[in-house]
Coordinates of C-alpha atoms and ligand atoms in Angstrom, one line a residue:
M1 CA 0.0 0.0 0.0
R2 CA 1.3 3.4 -0.9
R3 CA 1.2 6.1 1.8
P4 CA 2.1 9.7 1.3
S5 CA 5.2 10.4 3.2
L6 CA 5.2 12.7 6.2
G7 CA 7.8 14.7 4.4
L8 CA 5.4 15.4 1.6
V9 CA 2.8 16.6 4.1
A10 CA 5.3 18.8 5.8
F11 CA 6.5 20.1 2.5
L12 CA 3.0 21.1 1.4
V13 CA 2.4 22.8 4.7
C14 CA 5.6 24.8 4.2
L15 CA 4.6 25.7 0.7
S16 CA 1.4 27.2 1.9
L17 CA 3.2 29.1 4.8
S18 CA 6.0 30.3 2.6
R19 CA 3.9 32.8 0.8
H20 CA 3.8 34.8 4.0
A21 CA 7.3 34.2 5.3
P22 CA 10.0 36.6 4.6
R23 CA 12.6 35.3 2.2
V24 CA 16.1 35.3 3.6
D25 CA 19.0 34.1 1.7
A26 CA 20.7 31.8 4.1
K27 CA 23.7 29.6 3.8
P28 CA 22.6 26.0 3.9
R29 CA 23.6 24.4 7.1
K30 CA 26.8 22.4 6.9
S31 CA 26.2 18.7 6.7
S32 CA 28.3 16.7 9.0
D33 CA 28.4 13.2 7.7
D34 CA 31.6 12.0 9.1
G35 CA 29.9 9.6 11.3
K36 CA 31.5 10.9 14.4
S37 CA 29.5 11.0 17.5
H38 CA 28.7 14.5 18.5
E39 CA 27.6 13.6 22.0
D40 CA 31.0 13.6 23.5
Q41 CA 32.6 16.5 21.6
P42 CA 32.4 20.0 22.7
D43 CA 31.3 22.2 19.8
E44 CA 34.2 23.9 18.1
S45 CA 32.9 25.9 15.2
K46 CA 33.8 29.5 15.0
E47 CA 30.4 31.0 15.1
Q48 CA 29.8 29.5 18.5
D49 CA 30.8 32.6 20.6
E50 CA 28.2 33.2 23.3
C51 CA 26.2 36.0 21.8
V52 CA 23.6 36.3 24.5
P53 CA 25.2 37.0 27.8
L54 CA 23.8 35.2 30.8
D55 CA 24.6 35.8 34.5
L56 CA 25.4 32.2 35.4
E57 CA 26.2 33.0 39.0
A58 CA 22.8 34.7 39.6
L59 CA 21.1 31.7 38.0
E60 CA 22.9 29.2 40.2
D61 CA 21.1 30.7 43.3
Y62 CA 17.8 30.9 41.5
R63 CA 16.0 27.7 42.1
Y64 CA 13.2 28.3 39.6
C65 CA 15.3 28.2 36.5
Q66 CA 17.6 25.4 35.2
L67 CA 20.2 25.8 32.5
Y68 CA 20.6 22.9 30.0
E69 CA 23.4 22.7 27.5
R70 CA 23.5 21.3 24.0
V71 CA 19.7 20.8 23.6
C72 CA 17.5 20.3 20.6
A73 CA 13.8 20.9 20.5
H74 CA 11.4 18.8 18.5
Q75 CA 7.7 19.0 19.0
D76 CA 7.1 18.5 22.7
T77 CA 10.5 17.0 23.4
L78 CA 13.8 18.4 24.4
I79 CA 16.8 16.2 23.3
T80 CA 20.0 16.6 25.2
H81 CA 23.5 16.1 23.7
D82 CA 25.1 16.7 27.0
F83 CA 27.8 14.0 27.6
R84 CA 26.8 13.6 31.2
Y85 CA 23.6 12.0 30.1
S86 CA 25.0 10.1 27.2
F87 CA 24.8 6.3 27.1
A88 CA 28.4 6.4 25.9
N89 CA 29.4 7.9 29.2
P90 CA 30.3 5.1 31.7
K91 CA 29.4 7.5 34.6
R92 CA 26.2 8.6 33.0
E93 CA 23.7 10.5 35.0
M94 CA 20.0 9.9 34.5
V95 CA 18.2 12.5 32.5
P96 CA 16.2 14.5 34.9
E97 CA 12.4 14.9 34.5
L98 CA 11.5 18.5 33.6
P99 CA 9.2 20.1 36.2
Y100 CA 5.5 19.9 35.5
V101 CA 3.0 22.7 35.4
D102 CA 0.6 21.3 37.9
I103 CA -2.4 23.6 38.0
W104 CA -4.2 25.3 35.2
N105 CA -7.8 25.9 34.0
F106 CA -8.9 25.3 30.5
P107 CA -9.4 28.6 28.6
A108 CA -12.9 28.1 27.3
A109 CA -14.5 30.5 24.9
L110 CA -16.7 31.7 27.7
E111 CA -16.5 34.8 30.0
A112 CA -16.1 32.7 33.1
N113 CA -13.3 30.9 34.8
T114 CA -13.7 27.2 34.2
D115 CA -12.7 26.0 37.6
A116 CA -16.3 25.8 38.7
L117 CA -17.0 23.8 35.5
R118 CA -14.5 21.1 36.2
G119 CA -12.1 22.9 33.9
R120 CA -8.9 21.8 35.8
Q121 CA -6.7 20.0 33.4
P122 CA -3.9 17.4 33.7
K123 CA -0.4 18.5 34.5
Y124 CA 2.1 18.8 31.7
H125 CA 5.7 19.4 30.9
L126 CA 8.1 18.8 28.0
Q127 CA 9.6 15.4 27.5
F128 CA 13.4 15.3 28.0
R129 CA 15.6 12.5 26.6
T130 CA 19.1 12.0 25.3
A131 CA 20.0 11.9 21.6
S132 CA 19.3 8.6 20.1
A133 CA 20.2 6.4 17.0
H134 CA 16.8 7.3 15.5
E135 CA 16.4 11.0 15.3
P136 CA 13.4 12.1 13.3
T137 CA 14.9 14.9 11.2
P138 CA 18.3 15.7 9.6
A139 CA 18.6 18.8 11.8
L140 CA 18.5 16.5 14.8
R141 CA 20.7 13.8 13.3
H142 CA 23.3 16.4 12.6
P143 CA 22.8 19.0 15.3
S144 CA 24.4 22.4 14.9
F145 CA 24.0 24.2 18.3
S146 CA 23.0 27.8 18.0
A147 CA 24.9 30.1 20.3
C148 CA 22.9 33.2 19.3
T149 CA 19.5 31.8 20.1
L150 CA 18.9 31.3 23.8
P151 CA 15.4 29.9 24.4
V152 CA 14.0 30.6 27.9
V153 CA 11.1 28.2 28.4
L154 CA 8.6 29.7 30.8
A155 CA 6.4 27.2 32.6
P156 CA 4.2 29.2 35.1
E157 CA 1.1 27.8 36.9
F158 CA -2.2 29.1 35.6
P159 CA -0.8 30.2 32.3
F160 CA -4.1 31.3 30.9
N161 CA -5.2 33.5 33.8
M162 CA -4.0 37.0 33.0
G163 CA -3.6 38.1 36.7
E164 CA -1.6 35.0 37.6
F165 CA 0.5 35.2 34.5
F166 CA 1.3 38.8 35.2
A167 CA 2.0 38.3 38.9
R168 CA 4.1 35.2 38.4
A169 CA 5.7 34.8 35.0
V170 CA 6.0 38.5 33.9
A171 CA 7.2 39.6 37.4
A172 CA 9.7 36.7 37.5
V173 CA 11.0 37.5 34.1
H174 CA 11.2 41.2 35.0
S175 CA 13.3 40.3 38.1
L176 CA 15.6 37.9 36.2
A177 CA 16.7 40.9 34.1
L178 CA 17.8 38.8 31.2
D179 CA 19.5 40.1 28.1
P180 CA 16.7 41.2 25.7
R181 CA 18.3 38.9 23.1
V182 CA 16.9 35.8 24.7
T183 CA 13.9 34.1 23.0
L184 CA 11.0 33.8 25.4
V185 CA 9.0 30.6 25.0
L186 CA 5.8 29.9 26.8
L187 CA 5.1 26.2 27.5
T188 CA 1.5 25.8 26.5
P189 CA -0.3 22.5 26.9
Q190 CA -2.5 20.6 24.6
S191 CA -1.3 22.5 21.5
L192 CA -2.9 25.6 22.7
G193 CA -1.8 28.9 21.3
L194 CA -0.8 32.2 23.0
A195 CA -3.4 34.6 24.3
P196 CA -2.7 38.2 23.1
F197 CA -2.0 39.3 26.7
H198 CA 1.0 36.8 26.9
S199 CA 2.8 38.6 24.0
L200 CA 1.9 42.1 25.1
L201 CA 2.9 41.6 28.7
M202 CA 6.2 40.0 27.8
Q203 CA 7.1 42.5 25.1
P204 CA 9.5 44.6 27.2
Y205 CA 11.7 41.6 28.0
S206 CA 12.8 40.4 24.6
K207 CA 13.5 41.9 21.2
Y208 CA 11.9 38.8 19.7
P209 CA 8.2 37.9 19.7
L210 CA 7.1 35.4 22.4
I211 CA 6.6 31.9 21.0
T212 CA 5.1 28.7 22.3
S213 CA 7.0 25.6 23.0
A214 CA 5.3 24.1 19.9
D215 CA 6.8 26.9 17.8
L216 CA 10.2 26.2 19.3
G217 CA 9.9 22.5 18.5
A218 CA 8.4 23.1 15.0
R219 CA 9.8 20.9 12.3
G220 CA 10.7 23.9 10.2
C221 CA 10.4 24.7 6.6
P222 CA 13.2 24.3 4.0
Q223 CA 14.6 27.5 2.4
E224 CA 14.1 26.4 -1.1
E225 CA 11.3 24.6 -2.7
R226 CA 12.9 21.4 -3.6
K227 CA 11.7 18.7 -6.0
Q228 CA 9.8 16.2 -4.0
R229 CA 10.5 12.6 -4.4
R230 CA 8.2 10.0 -3.3
R231 CA 9.9 7.3 -1.2
A232 CA 6.9 5.7 0.4
D233 CA 7.6 2.1 -0.5
N234 CA 10.5 1.5 1.7
E235 CA 9.8 1.9 5.3
E236 CA 13.4 1.7 6.3
E237 CA 14.1 4.9 4.5
D238 CA 13.8 8.3 6.0
M239 CA 10.7 10.1 5.1
D240 CA 12.3 13.5 4.9
W241 CA 13.1 16.2 2.5
E242 CA 15.7 14.8 0.2
D243 CA 18.3 16.9 -1.4
G244 CA 19.9 15.8 -4.6
E245 CA 21.0 12.3 -5.5
S246 CA 23.6 11.7 -2.8
G247 CA 23.3 8.1 -1.5
D248 CA 25.6 8.3 1.5
A249 CA 25.7 11.9 2.6
E250 CA 22.6 13.4 4.0
A251 CA 22.3 17.0 3.4
V252 CA 20.6 19.0 6.2
P253 CA 18.0 21.2 4.5
A254 CA 18.4 24.8 5.5
D255 CA 15.2 26.2 7.1
R256 CA 13.7 29.5 6.6
A257 CA 14.6 32.3 9.0
V258 CA 12.2 32.8 11.9
A259 CA 11.2 36.0 13.7
W260 CA 12.3 34.6 17.1
S261 CA 15.9 34.0 16.2
P262 CA 18.8 36.0 14.8
D263 CA 20.1 32.9 13.0
A264 CA 19.9 32.8 9.2
S265 CA 17.6 29.9 9.4
Q266 CA 15.4 28.3 12.0
P267 CA 17.5 26.8 14.7
H268 CA 16.5 23.4 16.2
C269 CA 19.4 22.9 18.5
F270 CA 20.8 25.3 21.1
K271 CA 24.0 25.7 23.0
R272 CA 22.1 26.7 26.0
L273 CA 18.4 26.6 27.0
L274 CA 16.9 27.8 30.2
Y275 CA 13.8 26.1 31.6
C276 CA 11.9 28.1 34.3
K277 CA 9.1 26.8 36.4
W278 CA 7.5 28.8 39.1
D279 CA 5.5 26.7 41.5
I280 CA 2.5 27.9 43.3
Q281 CA 4.6 28.8 46.3
A282 CA 7.2 30.7 44.3
R283 CA 8.0 34.1 45.8
V284 CA 8.4 36.9 43.4
G285 CA 9.9 39.8 45.4
I286 CA 9.4 42.6 43.0
P287 CA 6.5 45.1 43.5
L288 CA 4.1 44.5 40.7
A289 CA 3.5 48.3 40.2
E290 CA 7.1 48.4 39.0
V291 CA 6.5 45.6 36.5
A292 CA 3.3 47.2 35.4
A293 CA 5.1 50.6 34.8
R294 CA 7.6 48.8 32.6
V295 CA 4.8 47.0 30.6
V296 CA 2.8 50.2 30.1
S297 CA 5.8 52.3 29.1
A298 CA 6.8 49.7 26.5
M299 CA 3.3 50.0 25.0
Q300 CA 3.6 53.7 25.0
A301 CA 7.0 53.7 23.5
A302 CA 5.7 51.6 20.7
R303 CA 2.7 53.9 20.5
Q304 CA 0.3 51.0 20.8
L305 CA -2.3 52.5 23.0
P306 CA -5.4 53.6 21.1
V307 CA -7.3 56.8 21.7
P308 CA -9.9 55.7 24.3
S309 CA -13.5 56.5 23.9
L310 CA -15.8 56.1 27.0
V311 CA -19.1 57.6 28.0
Y312 CA -18.9 59.2 31.4
N313 CA -22.2 60.6 32.7
G314 CA -23.6 60.3 29.2
A315 CA -20.8 62.4 27.6
E316 CA -18.0 61.0 25.4
V317 CA -14.6 61.3 27.0
T318 CA -11.3 60.7 25.3
D319 CA -7.6 61.2 25.6
P320 CA -5.8 62.4 22.4
E321 CA -2.4 61.4 23.8
P322 CA -2.7 58.0 25.4
N323 CA 1.0 57.2 24.6
D324 CA 2.3 60.4 26.2
P325 CA 3.4 59.3 29.8
Q326 CA 3.4 63.0 31.0
H327 CA -0.2 63.7 29.8
D328 CA -3.1 63.2 32.2
P329 CA -6.5 63.9 30.7
R330 CA -8.4 63.7 33.9
D331 CA -10.1 66.7 35.5
P332 CA -8.5 66.7 39.0
V333 CA -11.8 67.6 40.7
Q334 CA -14.2 65.3 38.8
L335 CA -13.9 61.8 40.2
R336 CA -14.0 59.4 37.3
V337 CA -15.3 56.0 38.1
L338 CA -15.0 53.2 35.5
V339 CA -17.1 50.1 36.2
E340 CA -16.4 46.8 34.5
S341 CA -19.4 45.4 32.7
R342 CA -19.2 41.7 32.7
H343 CA -21.3 39.3 30.6
G344 CA -21.4 35.6 30.7
P345 CA -22.9 33.3 33.3
V346 CA -21.3 34.6 36.5
R347 CA -20.5 37.8 38.4
N348 CA -22.4 40.3 36.5
I349 CA -23.7 43.6 37.9
K350 CA -27.3 43.1 37.0
N351 CA -28.3 46.8 37.5
L352 CA -25.3 48.5 36.1
Q353 CA -27.4 51.1 34.2
D354 CA -29.2 52.1 37.5
L355 CA -25.8 52.7 39.1
L356 CA -24.7 54.9 36.2
D357 CA -27.9 56.9 36.4
A358 CA -27.5 57.4 40.1
C359 CA -24.0 58.5 39.7
K360 CA -25.1 61.1 37.2
E361 CA -27.8 62.3 39.5
A362 CA -25.3 62.4 42.5
D363 CA -23.1 64.7 40.4
K364 CA -26.0 67.0 39.7
R365 CA -26.9 67.1 43.4
G366 CA -23.4 68.2 44.3
F367 CA -21.2 65.2 45.0
S368 CA -18.3 66.3 47.1
A369 CA -15.6 64.2 48.8
G370 CA -11.9 64.8 49.5
G371 CA -10.5 67.0 46.7
F372 CA -13.4 66.1 44.4
T373 CA -16.4 68.2 43.7
G374 CA -18.1 66.0 41.1
I375 CA -18.4 62.4 40.0
S376 CA -18.9 60.8 36.6
C377 CA -19.2 57.1 35.9
A378 CA -18.8 54.9 32.8
A379 CA -19.1 51.2 32.1
T380 CA -16.8 49.2 30.0
S381 CA -16.4 45.5 29.1
F382 CA -12.8 44.1 29.1
S383 CA -13.6 41.2 26.8
D384 CA -15.7 40.1 23.9
A385 CA -19.2 39.3 25.2
A386 CA -19.7 36.2 23.0
T387 CA -16.4 34.5 23.5
G388 CA -14.9 36.0 26.6
R389 CA -11.8 36.5 24.5
V390 CA -9.6 39.5 25.0
S391 CA -8.1 40.3 21.6
R392 CA -4.9 42.2 21.2
S393 CA -6.7 45.4 20.3
R394 CA -9.1 45.0 23.1
F395 CA -6.3 44.5 25.6
L396 CA -4.7 47.7 24.5
A397 CA -8.0 49.5 24.5
N398 CA -8.5 48.3 28.1
V399 CA -5.2 49.7 29.1
A400 CA -6.1 53.0 27.6
A401 CA -9.6 52.9 29.2
V402 CA -8.4 52.4 32.8
R403 CA -6.0 55.3 32.4
T404 CA -9.0 57.7 31.9
A405 CA -10.3 56.8 35.4
H406 CA -9.5 57.6 39.0
V407 CA -11.4 54.6 40.3
L408 CA -11.8 51.2 38.7
V409 CA -14.7 49.1 40.0
V410 CA -14.7 45.4 39.2
V411 CA -16.3 42.3 40.6
H412 CA -13.5 40.0 41.8
G413 CA -11.9 38.3 38.8
A414 CA -9.4 38.8 36.0
G415 CA -10.8 42.3 35.3
A416 CA -9.2 43.5 38.5
S417 CA -5.8 42.9 37.0
N418 CA -6.4 45.8 34.7
S419 CA -5.9 48.0 37.8
W420 CA -2.2 47.6 37.2
W421 CA -2.3 49.7 34.1
M422 CA -3.9 52.7 35.9
R423 CA -2.1 55.9 36.5
Q424 CA 0.1 55.4 39.5
G425 CA -0.2 57.6 42.6
S426 CA -3.7 58.9 41.9
S427 CA -5.9 55.9 41.2
A428 CA -7.8 53.3 43.2
L429 CA -9.3 49.9 42.7
V430 CA -12.6 48.9 44.3
E431 CA -13.0 45.1 44.2
L432 CA -16.6 43.9 44.8
R433 CA -16.9 40.6 46.5
P434 CA -20.3 38.9 46.3
C435 CA -22.1 37.5 49.4
L436 CA -19.8 35.4 51.6
F437 CA -16.9 35.7 49.2
G438 CA -15.5 38.7 51.1
T439 CA -16.2 37.2 54.5
K440 CA -16.6 33.5 55.0
Y441 CA -14.3 32.8 52.0
G442 CA -12.5 36.1 52.3
S443 CA -9.1 34.5 52.8
W444 CA -9.2 33.6 49.1
P445 CA -9.6 37.1 47.5
D446 CA -7.6 38.6 50.3
K447 CA -4.5 36.6 49.3
Y448 CA -4.2 38.4 45.9
L449 CA -4.7 42.0 45.2
P450 CA -4.6 43.5 48.7
P451 CA -1.0 42.4 49.5
Q452 CA 0.1 42.9 45.9
H453 CA -1.0 46.5 45.9
Q454 CA 0.3 47.2 49.5
K455 CA 3.7 45.8 48.5
S456 CA 3.6 48.1 45.6
R457 CA 3.5 51.0 48.1
D458 CA -0.2 51.6 47.3
K459 CA 0.7 53.1 43.9
I460 CA -2.8 52.0 43.1
R461 CA -4.9 52.2 46.3
F462 CA -6.9 49.0 46.9
F463 CA -10.4 48.9 48.5
A464 CA -12.5 45.8 49.0
L465 CA -16.3 46.3 49.1
N466 CA -17.8 43.1 50.5
V467 CA -21.4 42.7 49.7
E468 CA -23.1 40.9 52.6
D469 CA -26.7 41.9 51.9
P470 CA -28.5 38.9 50.4
E471 CA -30.8 41.4 48.6
Q472 CA -27.8 42.6 46.6
C473 CA -26.6 39.2 45.6
E474 CA -28.1 36.7 43.1
N475 CA -27.1 33.1 42.4
G476 CA -24.8 32.9 39.4
D477 CA -26.1 31.0 36.4
I478 CA -23.9 28.0 37.2
E479 CA -25.3 27.6 40.7
A480 CA -28.8 28.4 39.5
G481 CA -28.5 25.8 36.8
L482 CA -27.5 23.2 39.3
F483 CA -30.4 23.8 41.5
N484 CA -33.0 24.0 38.7
K485 CA -31.3 20.9 37.1
S486 CA -30.6 22.6 33.8
I487 CA -26.9 21.9 34.2
A488 CA -25.7 18.4 34.6
K489 CA -24.2 17.8 38.1
G490 CA -21.3 15.9 36.7
S491 CA -20.1 18.9 34.7
L492 CA -19.6 21.0 37.9
T493 CA -17.2 21.2 40.7
W494 CA -19.4 21.4 43.8
D495 CA -17.7 24.0 45.9
H496 CA -19.5 26.6 47.9
S497 CA -16.6 29.1 47.6
Y498 CA -16.9 29.0 43.8
F499 CA -20.7 29.5 44.1
A500 CA -20.0 32.5 46.4
R501 CA -17.5 34.0 44.1
D502 CA -19.7 33.5 41.0
K503 CA -22.8 35.3 42.3
H504 CA -24.3 38.2 40.4
L505 CA -24.8 41.5 42.1
R506 CA -27.7 44.0 42.1
L507 CA -26.2 46.8 44.1
K508 CA -28.2 49.5 45.9
S509 CA -26.9 52.8 44.5
G510 CA -26.9 54.7 47.8
P511 CA -24.3 52.7 49.8
F512 CA -22.3 52.1 46.6
L513 CA -22.0 55.9 46.1
G514 CA -21.4 56.3 49.8
F515 CA -18.5 54.0 49.5
L516 CA -17.1 55.9 46.5
K517 CA -17.1 59.0 48.7
H518 CA -15.0 57.2 51.2
V519 CA -12.6 56.2 48.4
A520 CA -12.5 59.8 47.0
A521 CA -11.6 61.1 50.4
L522 CA -8.6 58.9 50.6
L523 CA -7.4 59.6 47.0
A524 CA -5.2 62.7 47.4
P525 CA -2.8 62.5 44.4
G526 CA 0.7 61.5 45.4
D527 CA -0.2 61.4 49.1
T528 CA -1.1 58.0 50.6
E529 CA -0.9 59.2 54.2
A530 CA -4.6 59.3 54.8
Y531 CA -5.1 56.0 53.0
S532 CA -2.4 54.3 55.1
A533 CA -3.9 55.8 58.3
A534 CA -7.3 54.4 57.4
R535 CA -5.8 51.0 56.9
E536 CA -4.0 51.2 60.3
A537 CA -7.3 52.3 61.9
D538 CA -9.1 49.3 60.2
L539 CA -11.4 51.7 58.4
L540 CA -10.3 51.1 54.8
H541 CA -12.7 48.5 53.4
G542 CA -16.5 48.3 53.2
Y543 CA -19.2 45.8 54.1
L544 CA -22.7 46.2 52.6
L545 CA -25.0 44.9 55.4
P546 CA -28.4 43.3 55.2
G547 CA -30.9 46.2 55.2
G548 CA -28.7 48.5 53.0
G549 CA -26.2 49.9 55.5
L550 CA -22.5 50.3 55.0
V551 CA -19.8 49.7 57.6
L552 CA -16.1 50.3 57.2
G553 CA -13.6 47.8 58.6
Q554 CA -10.5 45.7 58.0
L555 CA -10.2 42.6 55.8
G556 CA -10.8 39.3 57.4
V557 CA -14.2 39.9 59.0
K558 CA -16.0 36.5 58.9
N559 CA -19.5 37.7 59.6
A560 CA -20.1 41.4 59.2
T561 CA -23.5 41.4 61.0
E562 CA -22.0 39.8 64.1
W563 CA -18.9 41.9 63.9
V564 CA -20.9 45.2 63.9
E565 CA -22.8 44.0 67.0
K566 CA -19.7 43.0 68.8
E567 CA -17.6 46.1 67.9
A568 CA -20.6 48.5 68.1
A569 CA -19.3 49.7 64.7
E570 CA -20.9 52.7 63.1
V571 CA -23.2 51.8 60.3
S572 CA -24.0 54.5 57.6
T573 CA -27.2 54.6 55.6
Y574 CA -27.7 56.6 52.5
N575 CA -30.4 57.9 50.1
D576 CA -30.2 56.7 46.5
W577 CA -27.5 59.2 45.6
G578 CA -25.1 58.5 48.3
E579 CA -26.2 61.3 50.6
P580 CA -26.2 60.4 54.3
R581 CA -29.6 59.5 55.8
Y582 CA -30.0 60.4 59.4
Ligands
NAG601 C1 -32.3 27.6 35.3 O1 -31.3 28.6 35.6 C2 -30.7 29.1 34.5 C3 -29.6 30.0 35.1 O2 -30.2 31.1 35.8 C4 -31.7 29.8 33.6 O3 -31.0 30.4 32.5 C5 -32.7 28.8 33.2 O4 -33.7 29.5 32.4 C6 -33.3 28.1 34.3 N1 -34.1 27.1 33.8 C7 -35.3 26.8 34.4 C8 -36.0 25.6 33.8 O5 -35.8 27.4 35.3
NAG602 C1 -24.0 36.2 60.6 O1 -24.4 36.2 61.9 C2 -25.8 36.4 62.0 C3 -26.1 36.6 63.5 O2 -25.6 35.6 64.3 C4 -26.6 35.3 61.4 O3 -28.0 35.5 61.5 C5 -26.2 35.2 59.9 O4 -26.8 34.1 59.3 C6 -24.7 35.2 59.8 N1 -24.5 35.4 58.4 C7 -23.8 34.5 57.6 C8 -23.7 34.9 56.2 O5 -23.4 33.5 58.1

């Protein structure tokens, strides 16, 4: 039976790709057909100077990254030519297993985290083995180790969660202070591609585009379109691109150049490769505001931020200079509040329009708090409503959008990560936590943004508003679907903390606006003294109580009703426009 060769299939794929690929005239790679084993020979060719400097001493003390030498990449496998692992070495060491990414949620085309939908996926890593007698491609059979392409494989937990990716992988890469000539490679599982945020957040740290591990291990495309010869009859024969008539010598086809490497053709083997895996306990010391400043200034330097267009209090607001770091379009006395409008099955603010209307009315009635004598509110969605996807242009538009506001209001979730792109020193984040999520299960959300922003010296001031009034919470669609049996039990993770997190909100406008006055009062630009004093006094965060009252307190209150009783704390009540009711 005749079968088309794999080589032919690959060749056809390359033909279709080659129309878009830039043509670079590269020297064909030297073929080394002398039959010598490369495993025990240090590489000696001239072009092998280290052209990407690496601080080896610093790396030695850094337990999250491991350096490997003389490594090839093929699909999801790394192949080592290091003599210490060679079978020819009588004192051979066992090839280590590369660390796994243990925890991640499937990135469904849905505006909801899939953990509550049993979206946790199996752990993954790259395979790691020594070079063998049966390497699948000429490039692997005759490896030429690139010294100028240094792949840094990044293997963070929760790779598809933007907040986690920023706080772990981006912050870690920032602190590593690598030479920008490294090639950053994100280890993605299950043949998944990159999300636009991956590339945008990593852009300051390499002059090359971020790639996936699949890109690194891609088979490559030959430089010239060669005559294809069918060799399907003989299974002993290699099913590869053949070059000329040579019977004994096997030419290594020169690949096309790739954007992620300075080499004249796609490299498959590397003198050095760094594999970095940050486990869930990994400590990243750097203040995230510093990392965020770097990310935003790279976008501005590349003039990537679009002119924003938002509707605050019914009027269009824009910023003609989003890429000018010195320019601040905000009126310093008009408090601008941007509220995330979420779609999808969970954590929506069901009466967002009522809140916007109340805000406008409050402004008319003379809103005044701290240095502000007016308030205007706008709503924006950070992702595509149908798919939950955040495209590249949407991501950049989100960055520009949050920079028009003093205060960003979000229901706990990935949207809160956009607080990092706000103007530092004069902005605040209000994180809404649905019923029980800020109290009974409060240790969960309290772990993330509050300490991150505090460690960033409150460059963005964090406020939690914990909704504990059952009238202001509604079951999320997932929980509702479980109870009305429209969602199969087996497709869900039955966990009450997920149900609490995933509730919808229907906020009463009065206490919401009352809380925004509290935020405004602690938002003096460049001066966090009053803010810090409120934190010290345990009066920073808010609890919306049954009956519509608001009480200020610290994080970690387990039952706000009982706590108010016990502490005899002062409960404020408001009319619909946030004016105190006596
Ligand atoms: C069950 O709950 C879901 C989510 O709220 C809702 O969309 C659906 O209409 C409900 N189905 C029935 C039969 O009540
Ligand atoms: C908090 O405590 C009050 C008074 O003991 C109780 O009625 C209420 O159910 C508790 N709330 C929650 C959410 O557990």
